Amino acid sequence: MQEVRVGLLGFGTIGAGVVRVFQHNAPVMSDRLGATLKLVRIADLDITTDRGVEVEPGLLTTDADQVLTAPEVDVVIELVGGYEPARSFVLKAIEHGKHVVTANKALLAKYGDEILAAASKKGVEVMFEASVGGGIPILSAIKENLCVNRFRSIFGILNGTCNYILSRMTEEGAAFATVLRDAQQQGYAEADPTFDIEGVDTAHKLAILLTLCFGTQVDLEQIHLEGISQISAVDIQFARQFGYKIKLLAIGKEVDGEIEARVHPTMIPQNAPLADVDGVFNAVRLVGDFVGPVMLYGQGAGRDATASAVMGDVMAIARNLLKNAVGRTPARAHQEWAISRRPIRAMHEIVSRYYLRFTTVDRPGVVAQIARVLGNFGIGISSMMQPEGRHVDTVAIVIMTHEAREADIRSALAEIDLLEVVQEQSHFIRIENSIE
Ligand code: HSE
């Protein structure tokens, strides 16, 4: 039987998952490939820590070059993470004619153009299914089965840490800080969770999806980014009373020839399928012009689910190699020459519905003052609530708006915050009704 030889760079949690796939599912892979996939080398700076998997000692090395440049390696799996040295490793592997599989969304979001140009020049493949949505085969779906569609929109719950925190805040009415601390103690959140909770991880994944869906390059700085640290239990409660849940969404849309690229907490209807995605699970909903809405759901992180996606890419490359068909499916769903820089819609131009929460004194005429400012900016009120303020000096006034321009909402809130009756800076959360 023919052999395709694999070198693994980075022996952490996902690396151990990859080794487990080789150990447990070798017959499954050879039945489906018609050849043998063989793990020939594992490189990591630390080759002594127990990863919970048995490895022949001869496979392990601390020298990355033994994976990157060795003639006996056909496919390199990069699981080092981060920008450097991962970028240099991947470029070196390509230079030496290796095909590359990576789970590194940060690397792809920032250096995808450089890496794919190098790969194309060298005639090798770079695949990265595990970089978005862990085990969910969203990139393959866009590249393969859905490839005749023009995509209208894509919405993703792409960060398990944020989704776990928001789910628990919703179920328990707990405060953000309390749930985060608990999540860290239980190992669901990183010791430094900034990238996750501030939405950076989600933005990396969205940047990749936008290129695949809309054929556009997007710089990370062009993606509007808001995390979940400002979401309070009270907003979650009000959302529920109006029939909504709050989720951190990655949003990509094509509107009048421009691309919306944004990551922010979003109120979605409780009956929308995405609202049922709880805990550490991820999901992506996209709409194609022929296929209509499609939703994929699964484990967005974790050893085995991510290893499944990594090894699926290895199998795809091996299949191509065995048929001498390198480059059959473009890495970013489009021919590289068809990827351009499409205009990204400025955030103040977007149109959305909004949830507004004001903290005011409890006095006659307050609602009228707020409504007057909103009216002056052409913002229509769709629904309103003011819970009775008992034994307190301030009350919350909550307003759901009709569709409005973000610029008008921001201007109106700035004016309202100057009113003498308003006691705290006003809050707003965008509402998305198009995903029911
Ligand atoms: N840190 C990510 C999450 C997983 O919490 O979903 C890796 O992308």
JSON list of N, CA and C in Angstrom, two decimals, residues 168-225:
[
{"chain": "A", "resi": 168, "resn": "ARG", "atom": "N", "xyz": [-24.14, 30.72, 30.85]},
{"chain": "A", "resi": 168, "resn": "ARG", "atom": "CA", "xyz": [-24.30, 30.61, 32.31]},
{"chain": "A", "resi": 168, "resn": "ARG", "atom": "C", "xyz": [-24.91, 31.89, 32.91]},
{"chain": "A", "resi": 169, "resn": "MET", "atom": "N", "xyz": [-24.52, 33.03, 32.36]},
{"chain": "A", "resi": 169, "resn": "MET", "atom": "CA", "xyz": [-25.14, 34.28, 32.84]},
{"chain": "A", "resi": 169, "resn": "MET", "atom": "C", "xyz": [-26.65, 34.24, 32.58]},
{"chain": "A", "resi": 170, "resn": "THR", "atom": "N", "xyz": [-27.03, 33.67, 31.44]},
{"chain": "A", "resi": 170, "resn": "THR", "atom": "CA", "xyz": [-28.45, 33.58, 31.07]},
{"chain": "A", "resi": 170, "resn": "THR", "atom": "C", "xyz": [-29.19, 32.60, 31.97]},
{"chain": "A", "resi": 171, "resn": "GLU", "atom": "N", "xyz": [-28.55, 31.43, 32.21]},
{"chain": "A", "resi": 171, "resn": "GLU", "atom": "CA", "xyz": [-29.24, 30.40, 33.01]},
{"chain": "A", "resi": 171, "resn": "GLU", "atom": "C", "xyz": [-29.33, 30.77, 34.48]},
{"chain": "A", "resi": 172, "resn": "GLU", "atom": "N", "xyz": [-28.26, 31.42, 34.99]},
{"chain": "A", "resi": 172, "resn": "GLU", "atom": "CA", "xyz": [-28.17, 31.61, 36.45]},
{"chain": "A", "resi": 172, "resn": "GLU", "atom": "C", "xyz": [-28.39, 33.06, 36.89]},
{"chain": "A", "resi": 173, "resn": "GLY", "atom": "N", "xyz": [-28.46, 33.97, 35.93]},
{"chain": "A", "resi": 173, "resn": "GLY", "atom": "CA", "xyz": [-28.57, 35.39, 36.29]},
{"chain": "A", "resi": 173, "resn": "GLY", "atom": "C", "xyz": [-27.31, 35.90, 36.96]},
{"chain": "A", "resi": 174, "resn": "ALA", "atom": "N", "xyz": [-26.19, 35.17, 36.76]},
{"chain": "A", "resi": 174, "resn": "ALA", "atom": "CA", "xyz": [-24.94, 35.54, 37.44]},
{"chain": "A", "resi": 174, "resn": "ALA", "atom": "C", "xyz": [-24.24, 36.68, 36.71]},
{"chain": "A", "resi": 175, "resn": "ALA", "atom": "N", "xyz": [-23.31, 37.34, 37.44]},
{"chain": "A", "resi": 175, "resn": "ALA", "atom": "CA", "xyz": [-22.56, 38.45, 36.85]},
{"chain": "A", "resi": 175, "resn": "ALA", "atom": "C", "xyz": [-21.41, 37.92, 36.01]},
{"chain": "A", "resi": 176, "resn": "PHE", "atom": "N", "xyz": [-21.00, 38.73, 35.02]},
{"chain": "A", "resi": 176, "resn": "PHE", "atom": "CA", "xyz": [-19.92, 38.33, 34.11]},
{"chain": "A", "resi": 176, "resn": "PHE", "atom": "C", "xyz": [-18.67, 37.90, 34.87]},
{"chain": "A", "resi": 177, "resn": "ALA", "atom": "N", "xyz": [-18.23, 38.74, 35.83]},
{"chain": "A", "resi": 177, "resn": "ALA", "atom": "CA", "xyz": [-16.96, 38.46, 36.53]},
{"chain": "A", "resi": 177, "resn": "ALA", "atom": "C", "xyz": [-17.03, 37.14, 37.30]},
{"chain": "A", "resi": 178, "resn": "THR", "atom": "N", "xyz": [-18.18, 36.87, 37.89]},
{"chain": "A", "resi": 178, "resn": "THR", "atom": "CA", "xyz": [-18.33, 35.63, 38.67]},
{"chain": "A", "resi": 178, "resn": "THR", "atom": "C", "xyz": [-18.21, 34.41, 37.77]},
{"chain": "A", "resi": 179, "resn": "VAL", "atom": "N", "xyz": [-18.91, 34.44, 36.64]},
{"chain": "A", "resi": 179, "resn": "VAL", "atom": "CA", "xyz": [-18.89, 33.28, 35.73]},
{"chain": "A", "resi": 179, "resn": "VAL", "atom": "C", "xyz": [-17.50, 33.12, 35.13]},
{"chain": "A", "resi": 180, "resn": "LEU", "atom": "N", "xyz": [-16.85, 34.23, 34.78]},
{"chain": "A", "resi": 180, "resn": "LEU", "atom": "CA", "xyz": [-15.50, 34.14, 34.20]},
{"chain": "A", "resi": 180, "resn": "LEU", "atom": "C", "xyz": [-14.55, 33.46, 35.18]},
{"chain": "A", "resi": 181, "resn": "ARG", "atom": "N", "xyz": [-14.60, 33.90, 36.45]},
{"chain": "A", "resi": 181, "resn": "ARG", "atom": "CA", "xyz": [-13.70, 33.32, 37.47]},
{"chain": "A", "resi": 181, "resn": "ARG", "atom": "C", "xyz": [-13.95, 31.81, 37.58]},
{"chain": "A", "resi": 182, "resn": "ASP", "atom": "N", "xyz": [-15.20, 31.44, 37.60]},
{"chain": "A", "resi": 182, "resn": "ASP", "atom": "CA", "xyz": [-15.57, 30.03, 37.71]},
{"chain": "A", "resi": 182, "resn": "ASP", "atom": "C", "xyz": [-15.09, 29.25, 36.47]},
{"chain": "A", "resi": 183, "resn": "ALA", "atom": "N", "xyz": [-15.27, 29.84, 35.30]},
{"chain": "A", "resi": 183, "resn": "ALA", "atom": "CA", "xyz": [-14.85, 29.18, 34.05]},
{"chain": "A", "resi": 183, "resn": "ALA", "atom": "C", "xyz": [-13.34, 28.96, 34.05]},
{"chain": "A", "resi": 184, "resn": "GLN", "atom": "N", "xyz": [-12.60, 29.94, 34.58]},
{"chain": "A", "resi": 184, "resn": "GLN", "atom": "CA", "xyz": [-11.14, 29.78, 34.64]},
{"chain": "A", "resi": 184, "resn": "GLN", "atom": "C", "xyz": [-10.77, 28.65, 35.59]},
{"chain": "A", "resi": 185, "resn": "GLN", "atom": "N", "xyz": [-11.47, 28.60, 36.75]},
{"chain": "A", "resi": 185, "resn": "GLN", "atom": "CA", "xyz": [-11.17, 27.55, 37.73]},
{"chain": "A", "resi": 185, "resn": "GLN", "atom": "C", "xyz": [-11.46, 26.17, 37.15]},
{"chain": "A", "resi": 186, "resn": "GLN", "atom": "N", "xyz": [-12.49, 26.08, 36.29]},
{"chain": "A", "resi": 186, "resn": "GLN", "atom": "CA", "xyz": [-12.85, 24.78, 35.71]},
{"chain": "A", "resi": 186, "resn": "GLN", "atom": "C", "xyz": [-12.10, 24.47, 34.42]},
{"chain": "A", "resi": 187, "resn": "GLY", "atom": "N", "xyz": [-11.23, 25.40, 33.99]},
{"chain": "A", "resi": 187, "resn": "GLY", "atom": "CA", "xyz": [-10.43, 25.15, 32.79]},
{"chain": "A", "resi": 187, "resn": "GLY", "atom": "C", "xyz": [-11.16, 25.42, 31.49]},
{"chain": "A", "resi": 188, "resn": "TYR", "atom": "N", "xyz": [-12.34, 26.06, 31.54]},
{"chain": "A", "resi": 188, "resn": "TYR", "atom": "CA", "xyz": [-13.03, 26.41, 30.30]},
{"chain": "A", "resi": 188, "resn": "TYR", "atom": "C", "xyz": [-12.49, 27.70, 29.69]},
{"chain": "A", "resi": 189, "resn": "ALA", "atom": "N", "xyz": [-11.90, 28.55, 30.52]},
{"chain": "A", "resi": 189, "resn": "ALA", "atom": "CA", "xyz": [-11.36, 29.81, 30.01]},
{"chain": "A", "resi": 189, "resn": "ALA", "atom": "C", "xyz": [-9.86, 29.85, 30.31]},
{"chain": "A", "resi": 190, "resn": "GLU", "atom": "N", "xyz": [-9.11, 30.49, 29.41]},
{"chain": "A", "resi": 190, "resn": "GLU", "atom": "CA", "xyz": [-7.66, 30.62, 29.60]},
{"chain": "A", "resi": 190, "resn": "GLU", "atom": "C", "xyz": [-7.37, 31.46, 30.84]},
{"chain": "A", "resi": 191, "resn": "ALA", "atom": "N", "xyz": [-6.14, 31.28, 31.39]},
{"chain": "A", "resi": 191, "resn": "ALA", "atom": "CA", "xyz": [-5.72, 32.11, 32.52]},
{"chain": "A", "resi": 191, "resn": "ALA", "atom": "C", "xyz": [-5.77, 33.58, 32.10]},
{"chain": "A", "resi": 192, "resn": "ASP", "atom": "N", "xyz": [-5.33, 33.88, 30.86]},
{"chain": "A", "resi": 192, "resn": "ASP", "atom": "CA", "xyz": [-5.51, 35.23, 30.31]},
{"chain": "A", "resi": 192, "resn": "ASP", "atom": "C", "xyz": [-6.56, 35.12, 29.19]},
{"chain": "A", "resi": 193, "resn": "PRO", "atom": "N", "xyz": [-7.81, 35.41, 29.53]},
{"chain": "A", "resi": 193, "resn": "PRO", "atom": "CA", "xyz": [-8.90, 35.18, 28.56]},
{"chain": "A", "resi": 193, "resn": "PRO", "atom": "C", "xyz": [-9.16, 36.38, 27.64]},
{"chain": "A", "resi": 194, "resn": "THR", "atom": "N", "xyz": [-8.26, 37.38, 27.64]},
{"chain": "A", "resi": 194, "resn": "THR", "atom": "CA", "xyz": [-8.55, 38.63, 26.93]},
{"chain": "A", "resi": 194, "resn": "THR", "atom": "C", "xyz": [-8.92, 38.39, 25.47]},
{"chain": "A", "resi": 195, "resn": "PHE", "atom": "N", "xyz": [-8.13, 37.59, 24.75]},
{"chain": "A", "resi": 195, "resn": "PHE", "atom": "CA", "xyz": [-8.38, 37.37, 23.32]},
{"chain": "A", "resi": 195, "resn": "PHE", "atom": "C", "xyz": [-9.77, 36.81, 23.08]},
{"chain": "A", "resi": 196, "resn": "ASP", "atom": "N", "xyz": [-10.20, 35.93, 24.00]},
{"chain": "A", "resi": 196, "resn": "ASP", "atom": "CA", "xyz": [-11.51, 35.31, 23.85]},
{"chain": "A", "resi": 196, "resn": "ASP", "atom": "C", "xyz": [-12.61, 36.31, 24.18]},
{"chain": "A", "resi": 197, "resn": "ILE", "atom": "N", "xyz": [-12.55, 36.88, 25.41]},
{"chain": "A", "resi": 197, "resn": "ILE", "atom": "CA", "xyz": [-13.72, 37.67, 25.84]},
{"chain": "A", "resi": 197, "resn": "ILE", "atom": "C", "xyz": [-13.81, 39.03, 25.15]},
{"chain": "A", "resi": 198, "resn": "GLU", "atom": "N", "xyz": [-12.69, 39.52, 24.64]},
{"chain": "A", "resi": 198, "resn": "GLU", "atom": "CA", "xyz": [-12.77, 40.79, 23.92]},
{"chain": "A", "resi": 198, "resn": "GLU", "atom": "C", "xyz": [-13.06, 40.59, 22.42]},
{"chain": "A", "resi": 199, "resn": "GLY", "atom": "N", "xyz": [-13.28, 39.34, 22.02]},
{"chain": "A", "resi": 199, "resn": "GLY", "atom": "CA", "xyz": [-13.73, 39.09, 20.64]},
{"chain": "A", "resi": 199, "resn": "GLY", "atom": "C", "xyz": [-12.63, 38.93, 19.61]},
{"chain": "A", "resi": 200, "resn": "VAL", "atom": "N", "xyz": [-11.37, 39.01, 20.04]},
{"chain": "A", "resi": 200, "resn": "VAL", "atom": "CA", "xyz": [-10.27, 38.97, 19.06]},
{"chain": "A", "resi": 200, "resn": "VAL", "atom": "C", "xyz": [-10.23, 37.60, 18.36]},
{"chain": "A", "resi": 201, "resn": "ASP", "atom": "N", "xyz": [-10.38, 36.53, 19.15]},
{"chain": "A", "resi": 201, "resn": "ASP", "atom": "CA", "xyz": [-10.38, 35.18, 18.57]},
{"chain": "A", "resi": 201, "resn": "ASP", "atom": "C", "xyz": [-11.52, 35.04, 17.54]},
{"chain": "A", "resi": 202, "resn": "THR", "atom": "N", "xyz": [-12.68, 35.57, 17.87]},
{"chain": "A", "resi": 202, "resn": "THR", "atom": "CA", "xyz": [-13.81, 35.51, 16.94]},
{"chain": "A", "resi": 202, "resn": "THR", "atom": "C", "xyz": [-13.51, 36.32, 15.68]},
{"chain": "A", "resi": 203, "resn": "ALA", "atom": "N", "xyz": [-12.85, 37.47, 15.84]},
{"chain": "A", "resi": 203, "resn": "ALA", "atom": "CA", "xyz": [-12.52, 38.30, 14.67]},
{"chain": "A", "resi": 203, "resn": "ALA", "atom": "C", "xyz": [-11.54, 37.58, 13.74]},
{"chain": "A", "resi": 204, "resn": "HIS", "atom": "N", "xyz": [-10.56, 36.87, 14.32]},
{"chain": "A", "resi": 204, "resn": "HIS", "atom": "CA", "xyz": [-9.63, 36.10, 13.48]},
{"chain": "A", "resi": 204, "resn": "HIS", "atom": "C", "xyz": [-10.42, 35.11, 12.62]},
{"chain": "A", "resi": 205, "resn": "LYS", "atom": "N", "xyz": [-11.38, 34.44, 13.24]},
{"chain": "A", "resi": 205, "resn": "LYS", "atom": "CA", "xyz": [-12.16, 33.41, 12.53]},
{"chain": "A", "resi": 205, "resn": "LYS", "atom": "C", "xyz": [-13.06, 34.08, 11.47]},
{"chain": "A", "resi": 206, "resn": "LEU", "atom": "N", "xyz": [-13.64, 35.23, 11.84]},
{"chain": "A", "resi": 206, "resn": "LEU", "atom": "CA", "xyz": [-14.50, 35.93, 10.87]},
{"chain": "A", "resi": 206, "resn": "LEU", "atom": "C", "xyz": [-13.69, 36.38, 9.66]},
{"chain": "A", "resi": 207, "resn": "ALA", "atom": "N", "xyz": [-12.46, 36.86, 9.89]},
{"chain": "A", "resi": 207, "resn": "ALA", "atom": "CA", "xyz": [-11.63, 37.32, 8.76]},
{"chain": "A", "resi": 207, "resn": "ALA", "atom": "C", "xyz": [-11.46, 36.18, 7.75]},
{"chain": "A", "resi": 208, "resn": "ILE", "atom": "N", "xyz": [-11.23, 34.98, 8.26]},
{"chain": "A", "resi": 208, "resn": "ILE", "atom": "CA", "xyz": [-11.06, 33.83, 7.37]},
{"chain": "A", "resi": 208, "resn": "ILE", "atom": "C", "xyz": [-12.36, 33.53, 6.62]},
{"chain": "A", "resi": 209, "resn": "LEU", "atom": "N", "xyz": [-13.47, 33.54, 7.36]},
{"chain": "A", "resi": 209, "resn": "LEU", "atom": "CA", "xyz": [-14.77, 33.24, 6.73]},
{"chain": "A", "resi": 209, "resn": "LEU", "atom": "C", "xyz": [-15.15, 34.27, 5.67]},
{"chain": "A", "resi": 210, "resn": "LEU", "atom": "N", "xyz": [-14.85, 35.54, 5.94]},
{"chain": "A", "resi": 210, "resn": "LEU", "atom": "CA", "xyz": [-15.21, 36.59, 4.98]},
{"chain": "A", "resi": 210, "resn": "LEU", "atom": "C", "xyz": [-14.50, 36.38, 3.65]},
{"chain": "A", "resi": 211, "resn": "THR", "atom": "N", "xyz": [-13.24, 35.97, 3.72]},
{"chain": "A", "resi": 211, "resn": "THR", "atom": "CA", "xyz": [-12.51, 35.74, 2.47]},
{"chain": "A", "resi": 211, "resn": "THR", "atom": "C", "xyz": [-13.13, 34.57, 1.72]},
{"chain": "A", "resi": 212, "resn": "LEU", "atom": "N", "xyz": [-13.44, 33.51, 2.44]},
{"chain": "A", "resi": 212, "resn": "LEU", "atom": "CA", "xyz": [-14.02, 32.34, 1.76]},
{"chain": "A", "resi": 212, "resn": "LEU", "atom": "C", "xyz": [-15.41, 32.63, 1.20]},
{"chain": "A", "resi": 213, "resn": "CYS", "atom": "N", "xyz": [-16.21, 33.37, 1.95]},
{"chain": "A", "resi": 213, "resn": "CYS", "atom": "CA", "xyz": [-17.59, 33.62, 1.50]},
{"chain": "A", "resi": 213, "resn": "CYS", "atom": "C", "xyz": [-17.69, 34.71, 0.45]},
{"chain": "A", "resi": 214, "resn": "PHE", "atom": "N", "xyz": [-16.94, 35.78, 0.65]},
{"chain": "A", "resi": 214, "resn": "PHE", "atom": "CA", "xyz": [-17.15, 36.96, -0.19]},
{"chain": "A", "resi": 214, "resn": "PHE", "atom": "C", "xyz": [-15.96, 37.28, -1.12]},
{"chain": "A", "resi": 215, "resn": "GLY", "atom": "N", "xyz": [-14.92, 36.46, -1.05]},
{"chain": "A", "resi": 215, "resn": "GLY", "atom": "CA", "xyz": [-13.78, 36.67, -1.94]},
{"chain": "A", "resi": 215, "resn": "GLY", "atom": "C", "xyz": [-13.08, 37.99, -1.70]},
{"chain": "A", "resi": 216, "resn": "THR", "atom": "N", "xyz": [-13.08, 38.42, -0.44]},
{"chain": "A", "resi": 216, "resn": "THR", "atom": "CA", "xyz": [-12.42, 39.69, -0.13]},
{"chain": "A", "resi": 216, "resn": "THR", "atom": "C", "xyz": [-11.34, 39.51, 0.93]},
{"chain": "A", "resi": 217, "resn": "GLN", "atom": "N", "xyz": [-10.25, 40.27, 0.76]},
{"chain": "A", "resi": 217, "resn": "GLN", "atom": "CA", "xyz": [-9.27, 40.34, 1.83]},
{"chain": "A", "resi": 217, "resn": "GLN", "atom": "C", "xyz": [-9.81, 41.31, 2.87]},
{"chain": "A", "resi": 218, "resn": "VAL", "atom": "N", "xyz": [-9.61, 40.97, 4.13]},
{"chain": "A", "resi": 218, "resn": "VAL", "atom": "CA", "xyz": [-10.07, 41.85, 5.20]},
{"chain": "A", "resi": 218, "resn": "VAL", "atom": "C", "xyz": [-8.95, 41.95, 6.23]},
{"chain": "A", "resi": 219, "resn": "ASP", "atom": "N", "xyz": [-8.54, 43.18, 6.53]},
{"chain": "A", "resi": 219, "resn": "ASP", "atom": "CA", "xyz": [-7.56, 43.35, 7.62]},
{"chain": "A", "resi": 219, "resn": "ASP", "atom": "C", "xyz": [-8.31, 43.25, 8.93]},
{"chain": "A", "resi": 220, "resn": "LEU", "atom": "N", "xyz": [-7.62, 42.73, 9.95]},
{"chain": "A", "resi": 220, "resn": "LEU", "atom": "CA", "xyz": [-8.28, 42.60, 11.25]},
{"chain": "A", "resi": 220, "resn": "LEU", "atom": "C", "xyz": [-8.80, 43.95, 11.75]},
{"chain": "A", "resi": 221, "resn": "GLU", "atom": "N", "xyz": [-8.05, 45.01, 11.43]},
{"chain": "A", "resi": 221, "resn": "GLU", "atom": "CA", "xyz": [-8.42, 46.35, 11.90]},
{"chain": "A", "resi": 221, "resn": "GLU", "atom": "C", "xyz": [-9.73, 46.81, 11.26]},
{"chain": "A", "resi": 222, "resn": "GLN", "atom": "N", "xyz": [-10.12, 46.18, 10.15]},
{"chain": "A", "resi": 222, "resn": "GLN", "atom": "CA", "xyz": [-11.37, 46.60, 9.48]},
{"chain": "A", "resi": 222, "resn": "GLN", "atom": "C", "xyz": [-12.59, 45.95, 10.11]},
{"chain": "A", "resi": 223, "resn": "ILE", "atom": "N", "xyz": [-12.37, 44.99, 11.01]},
{"chain": "A", "resi": 223, "resn": "ILE", "atom": "CA", "xyz": [-13.50, 44.30, 11.63]},
{"chain": "A", "resi": 223, "resn": "ILE", "atom": "C", "xyz": [-13.89, 45.05, 12.90]},
{"chain": "A", "resi": 224, "resn": "HIS", "atom": "N", "xyz": [-15.14, 45.48, 12.99]},
{"chain": "A", "resi": 224, "resn": "HIS", "atom": "CA", "xyz": [-15.60, 46.16, 14.19]},
{"chain": "A", "resi": 224, "resn": "HIS", "atom": "C", "xyz": [-15.66, 45.15, 15.33]},
{"chain": "A", "resi": 225, "resn": "LEU", "atom": "N", "xyz": [-15.08, 45.50, 16.46]},
{"chain": "A", "resi": 225, "resn": "LEU", "atom": "CA", "xyz": [-14.88, 44.51, 17.51]},
{"chain": "A", "resi": 225, "resn": "LEU", "atom": "C", "xyz": [-15.38, 45.01, 18.86]}
]
